[in-house]
Amino acid sequence: TEAKLKVEAPSRVADLVERGLQLRAMARAKQEIERKVKKEVKVKVERRAAGKGKMRKTAGSKRGVRRKGSAARRNASREVMNREIPLSQELGELVGAPALSRPEVVKRLWAHFREKGMLNPADKREAIFDDRLKAIFGKTSARIFDLPSLLVPHLDYTGCGGQAAAAEPQ
């Protein structure tokens, strides 16, 4: 039996090697077919009939195509973005309202920074806070992109939104 195993072993290895080579050849053939198909489908270009010969893409992969969404969906997202949110006491006093939408809060804060001359002269995208704002935000300055994250602790999203939540005593 031992001699039989020794004889079978090399043939099995040869079979495995042969099978591996066949699989590799099949994979290469498949890749070539895919490349040809990609080249054909990639971008078909047509001339516009009534234009000055401008080119226009007509077909291709729909991977980068982004749908607009329905009007109701767009309006709903605008509505959510512009929903009034109750503010903390300190922030409400600073911006002059107990509840505002987040974009409105940012707008009023930047107006406050410009009015008080708090913008960094070297970089107008940065506001240097006074003592009152340091107490509210806990930082000495903030860039335009840092401001929304600094506002999060001062916006109360727990209420059902808007003036109803702001009007209720807590």
Coordinates of C-alpha atoms in Angstrom, one line a residue:
T1 CA 0.0 0.0 0.0
E2 CA 2.9 2.3 0.7
A3 CA 4.3 1.9 -2.7
K4 CA 0.9 2.6 -4.2
L5 CA 0.6 5.9 -2.3
K6 CA 4.0 7.0 -3.6
V7 CA 2.9 6.4 -7.1
E8 CA -0.5 8.2 -6.7
A9 CA 1.0 11.3 -5.0
P10 CA 2.8 12.7 -8.0
S11 CA -0.2 12.2 -10.2
R12 CA -2.4 14.0 -7.8
V13 CA 0.0 16.9 -7.7
A14 CA 0.1 17.0 -11.5
D15 CA -3.7 16.9 -11.6
L16 CA -3.9 19.9 -9.2
V17 CA -1.3 21.9 -11.2
E18 CA -3.2 21.2 -14.4
R19 CA -6.5 22.2 -12.8
G20 CA -4.9 25.4 -11.5
L21 CA -3.6 26.3 -15.0
Q22 CA -7.1 25.7 -16.5
L23 CA -8.7 27.9 -13.9
R24 CA -6.2 30.6 -14.5
A25 CA -6.8 30.5 -18.3
M26 CA -10.6 30.7 -17.7
A27 CA -10.2 33.7 -15.4
R28 CA -8.0 35.5 -18.0
A29 CA -10.6 34.8 -20.7
K30 CA -13.4 36.1 -18.5
Q31 CA -11.4 39.3 -17.8
E32 CA -10.8 40.0 -21.5
I33 CA -14.5 39.6 -22.2
E34 CA -15.3 42.0 -19.3
R35 CA -12.8 44.6 -20.6
K36 CA -14.3 44.5 -24.1
V37 CA -17.8 44.9 -22.7
K38 CA -16.7 47.8 -20.5
K39 CA -15.1 49.6 -23.4
E40 CA -18.3 49.3 -25.5
V41 CA -20.6 50.4 -22.7
K42 CA -18.4 53.0 -21.1
V43 CA -19.4 56.2 -22.9
K44 CA -21.3 56.5 -26.1
V45 CA -21.0 60.0 -27.5
E46 CA -23.4 61.7 -30.0
R47 CA -23.5 65.0 -31.7
R48 CA -26.4 67.2 -30.7
A49 CA -28.7 67.8 -33.7
A50 CA -29.4 71.5 -33.4
G51 CA -26.2 72.6 -31.5
K52 CA -22.9 73.9 -32.5
G53 CA -21.4 70.4 -32.5
K54 CA -21.2 70.1 -28.8
M55 CA -20.7 66.6 -27.4
R56 CA -23.1 65.0 -25.0
K57 CA -22.8 61.8 -23.0
T58 CA -25.7 59.5 -23.7
A59 CA -25.0 56.2 -22.1
G60 CA -22.6 54.7 -19.5
S61 CA -22.6 53.3 -16.1
K62 CA -25.4 54.6 -13.9
R63 CA -23.2 54.4 -10.8
G64 CA -22.6 58.1 -10.5
V65 CA -26.2 59.1 -11.3
R66 CA -28.0 60.5 -8.3
R67 CA -31.8 60.8 -8.2
K68 CA -33.4 64.0 -7.3
G69 CA -36.2 62.5 -5.2
S70 CA -39.8 63.6 -5.3
A71 CA -40.9 67.1 -4.5
A72 CA -42.7 65.9 -1.3
R73 CA -39.4 64.4 -0.1
R74 CA -37.4 67.5 -0.9
N75 CA -40.0 69.7 0.9
A76 CA -40.0 67.4 3.9
S77 CA -36.2 67.6 4.3
R78 CA -36.4 71.4 4.0
E79 CA -39.1 71.4 6.6
V80 CA -37.0 69.3 9.0
M81 CA -34.0 71.5 8.5
N82 CA -35.9 74.7 9.1
R83 CA -37.8 73.3 12.1
E84 CA -37.5 75.5 15.2
I85 CA -35.6 73.8 18.1
P86 CA -35.7 75.0 21.7
L87 CA -32.4 76.6 22.7
S88 CA -30.6 76.6 26.0
Q89 CA -31.1 79.6 28.3
E90 CA -27.6 81.1 27.6
L91 CA -27.8 80.6 23.8
G92 CA -31.4 81.9 23.7
E93 CA -30.3 85.1 25.4
L94 CA -27.4 85.5 23.1
V95 CA -29.4 85.1 19.8
G96 CA -32.5 86.7 21.2
A97 CA -35.0 83.9 20.8
P98 CA -36.0 80.9 22.9
A99 CA -36.4 78.6 19.8
L100 CA -34.8 78.9 16.3
S101 CA -33.9 76.6 13.5
R102 CA -30.2 75.4 13.4
P103 CA -29.3 77.4 10.3
E104 CA -30.9 80.5 11.8
V105 CA -28.9 80.1 15.0
V106 CA -25.7 79.9 13.0
K107 CA -26.7 82.9 10.9
R108 CA -27.4 85.0 13.9
L109 CA -24.2 84.0 15.6
W110 CA -22.1 85.0 12.6
A111 CA -24.0 88.3 12.4
H112 CA -23.1 88.7 16.2
F113 CA -19.4 88.0 15.5
R114 CA -19.3 90.5 12.6
E115 CA -21.1 93.1 14.6
K116 CA -18.8 92.8 17.6
G117 CA -15.6 92.5 15.5
M118 CA -14.9 89.0 16.8
L119 CA -13.7 87.6 13.4
N120 CA -10.0 86.7 13.3
P121 CA -8.4 89.3 11.0
A122 CA -5.9 86.7 9.6
D123 CA -8.7 84.1 8.9
K124 CA -12.2 85.5 8.5
R125 CA -13.6 81.9 8.8
E126 CA -12.6 81.8 12.5
A127 CA -14.3 83.7 15.3
I128 CA -12.4 84.6 18.5
F129 CA -14.8 84.3 21.5
D130 CA -15.2 86.9 24.3
D131 CA -15.7 85.8 27.9
R132 CA -19.4 85.3 27.5
L133 CA -19.0 83.0 24.5
K134 CA -16.1 81.2 26.2
A135 CA -18.5 80.4 29.1
I136 CA -21.2 79.1 26.7
F137 CA -19.1 77.1 24.3
G138 CA -16.1 76.2 26.5
K139 CA -13.5 77.2 23.8
T140 CA -11.6 80.4 23.0
S141 CA -12.3 80.3 19.2
A142 CA -14.1 78.3 16.5
R143 CA -13.9 77.9 12.8
I144 CA -17.0 78.0 10.7
F145 CA -17.1 74.2 10.5
D146 CA -16.7 73.7 14.3
L147 CA -19.7 75.9 15.1
P148 CA -22.5 73.3 14.5
S149 CA -20.8 70.8 16.8
L150 CA -20.5 73.4 19.5
L151 CA -24.2 74.2 19.2
V152 CA -25.4 70.6 19.7
P153 CA -25.4 70.7 23.6
H154 CA -27.5 73.9 23.4
L155 CA -30.2 72.5 21.0
D156 CA -32.9 70.5 22.7
Y157 CA -34.0 67.9 20.1
T158 CA -36.1 65.9 22.7
G159 CA -39.2 68.1 22.3
C160 CA -41.6 67.4 19.4
G161 CA -40.1 70.5 17.9
G162 CA -40.8 74.1 17.4
Q163 CA -42.7 76.6 19.5
A164 CA -44.8 74.0 21.3
A165 CA -41.8 72.5 23.1
A166 CA -40.3 75.9 23.8
A167 CA -43.6 77.2 25.3
E168 CA -43.9 74.4 27.8
P169 CA -42.4 75.0 31.2
Q170 CA -39.7 72.5 32.2

